[in-house]
Amino acid sequence: MTRHIYFINHFLKSKEKYDEVMRFGKYHPDYKKVMLETRQRKRAYEMLDVVMHYKAREMALQHLIDEVVTKIAYAVSEHVKIETGNPFFQTSHSGCATGGSCNCSL
């Protein structure tokens, strides 16, 4: 069994325990133990090279999608509201500074 599969299987087992414990919340007798174990295994899983590479590619793809959506929306109108999923991506500021762009001062 490869190292990746080992960590993935252990994380999935912890997740099953976590789901069971969360049915009862902090009142479950193993709450603290399972929460700590799940966090540790999730961290070990996320530190795998293949997972880090996947997450980086996922973020790059999301950035590209956000960029395309923004260009299409602004081609229609600059007043189109865009949900990019990343609040740091939006560079235009159309907030309320009583400049009239949001029509609140009218």
Coordinates of C-alpha atoms in Angstrom, one line a residue:
M1 CA 0.0 0.0 0.0
T2 CA 1.4 3.4 -1.0
R3 CA 1.9 6.2 1.4
H4 CA -0.8 8.3 -0.2
I5 CA -3.4 5.5 0.1
Y6 CA -2.4 5.0 3.7
F7 CA -3.0 8.6 4.6
I8 CA -6.2 8.8 2.6
N9 CA -7.7 5.7 4.2
H10 CA -6.8 6.9 7.7
F11 CA -8.3 10.3 7.0
L12 CA -11.5 8.7 5.7
K13 CA -11.8 6.5 8.8
S14 CA -11.4 9.6 11.0
K15 CA -14.0 11.4 9.0
E16 CA -16.5 8.6 9.5
K17 CA -15.8 8.8 13.3
Y18 CA -16.1 12.6 13.1
D19 CA -19.5 12.4 11.4
E20 CA -20.7 10.0 14.0
V21 CA -19.5 12.2 16.9
M22 CA -21.0 15.3 15.3
R23 CA -24.4 13.8 15.5
F24 CA -24.2 14.4 19.3
G25 CA -21.8 17.3 19.2
K26 CA -19.7 18.1 22.2
Y27 CA -21.8 15.8 24.4
H28 CA -20.3 12.7 22.8
P29 CA -17.8 11.0 25.2
D30 CA -15.1 10.8 22.5
Y31 CA -15.6 14.4 21.2
K32 CA -12.2 15.9 22.0
K33 CA -10.3 12.7 21.0
V34 CA -12.0 12.4 17.7
M35 CA -11.7 16.1 16.9
L36 CA -8.0 16.1 17.6
E37 CA -7.4 12.9 15.7
T38 CA -9.4 14.1 12.7
R39 CA -7.5 17.5 12.6
Q40 CA -4.1 15.7 12.8
R41 CA -5.0 13.2 10.0
K42 CA -6.5 15.9 7.8
R43 CA -3.3 17.9 8.2
A44 CA -1.2 14.9 7.3
Y45 CA -3.4 14.2 4.3
E46 CA -3.2 17.9 3.1
M47 CA 0.6 17.8 3.4
L48 CA 0.9 15.0 0.8
D49 CA 2.6 16.3 -2.4
V50 CA -0.2 15.0 -4.6
V51 CA -2.9 16.8 -2.5
M52 CA -0.9 20.1 -2.4
H53 CA -0.4 19.9 -6.1
Y54 CA -4.1 19.3 -6.7
K55 CA -5.1 22.2 -4.4
A56 CA -2.7 24.6 -6.2
R57 CA -4.1 23.6 -9.6
E58 CA -7.6 23.9 -8.3
M59 CA -6.9 27.5 -7.1
A60 CA -5.3 28.3 -10.4
L61 CA -8.3 27.0 -12.3
Q62 CA -10.7 29.0 -10.0
H63 CA -8.6 32.1 -10.6
L64 CA -8.9 31.6 -14.4
I65 CA -12.6 31.0 -14.2
D66 CA -13.1 34.2 -12.0
E67 CA -11.1 36.2 -14.6
V68 CA -13.1 34.9 -17.5
V69 CA -16.4 35.6 -15.7
T70 CA -15.3 39.1 -14.8
K71 CA -14.3 39.9 -18.3
I72 CA -17.6 38.6 -19.7
A73 CA -19.7 40.4 -17.1
Y74 CA -17.9 43.8 -17.6
A75 CA -18.3 43.4 -21.3
V76 CA -22.0 43.5 -20.7
S77 CA -22.0 46.3 -18.0
E78 CA -19.7 47.6 -15.3
H79 CA -22.6 47.5 -12.9
V80 CA -23.1 43.7 -13.0
K81 CA -22.5 42.1 -9.7
I82 CA -20.0 39.3 -9.8
E83 CA -19.7 36.4 -7.3
T84 CA -16.2 35.2 -7.8
G85 CA -15.9 33.2 -4.6
N86 CA -12.7 35.1 -3.7
P87 CA -13.2 38.5 -2.1
F88 CA -9.6 39.4 -2.8
F89 CA -10.0 38.9 -6.5
Q90 CA -12.4 41.8 -7.1
T91 CA -10.3 44.9 -7.9
S92 CA -13.2 47.4 -8.6
H93 CA -14.6 49.2 -5.7
S94 CA -18.3 50.1 -6.1
G95 CA -19.1 50.4 -2.4
C96 CA -21.1 53.1 -0.8
A97 CA -19.0 56.3 -0.3
T98 CA -22.0 58.4 -1.2
G99 CA -20.6 58.9 -4.7
G100 CA -23.9 57.8 -6.2
S101 CA -22.6 54.6 -7.8
C102 CA -24.8 52.5 -5.6
N103 CA -27.8 54.9 -5.9
C104 CA -28.2 55.1 -2.1
S105 CA -27.7 58.9 -2.0
L106 CA -30.3 59.6 -4.6

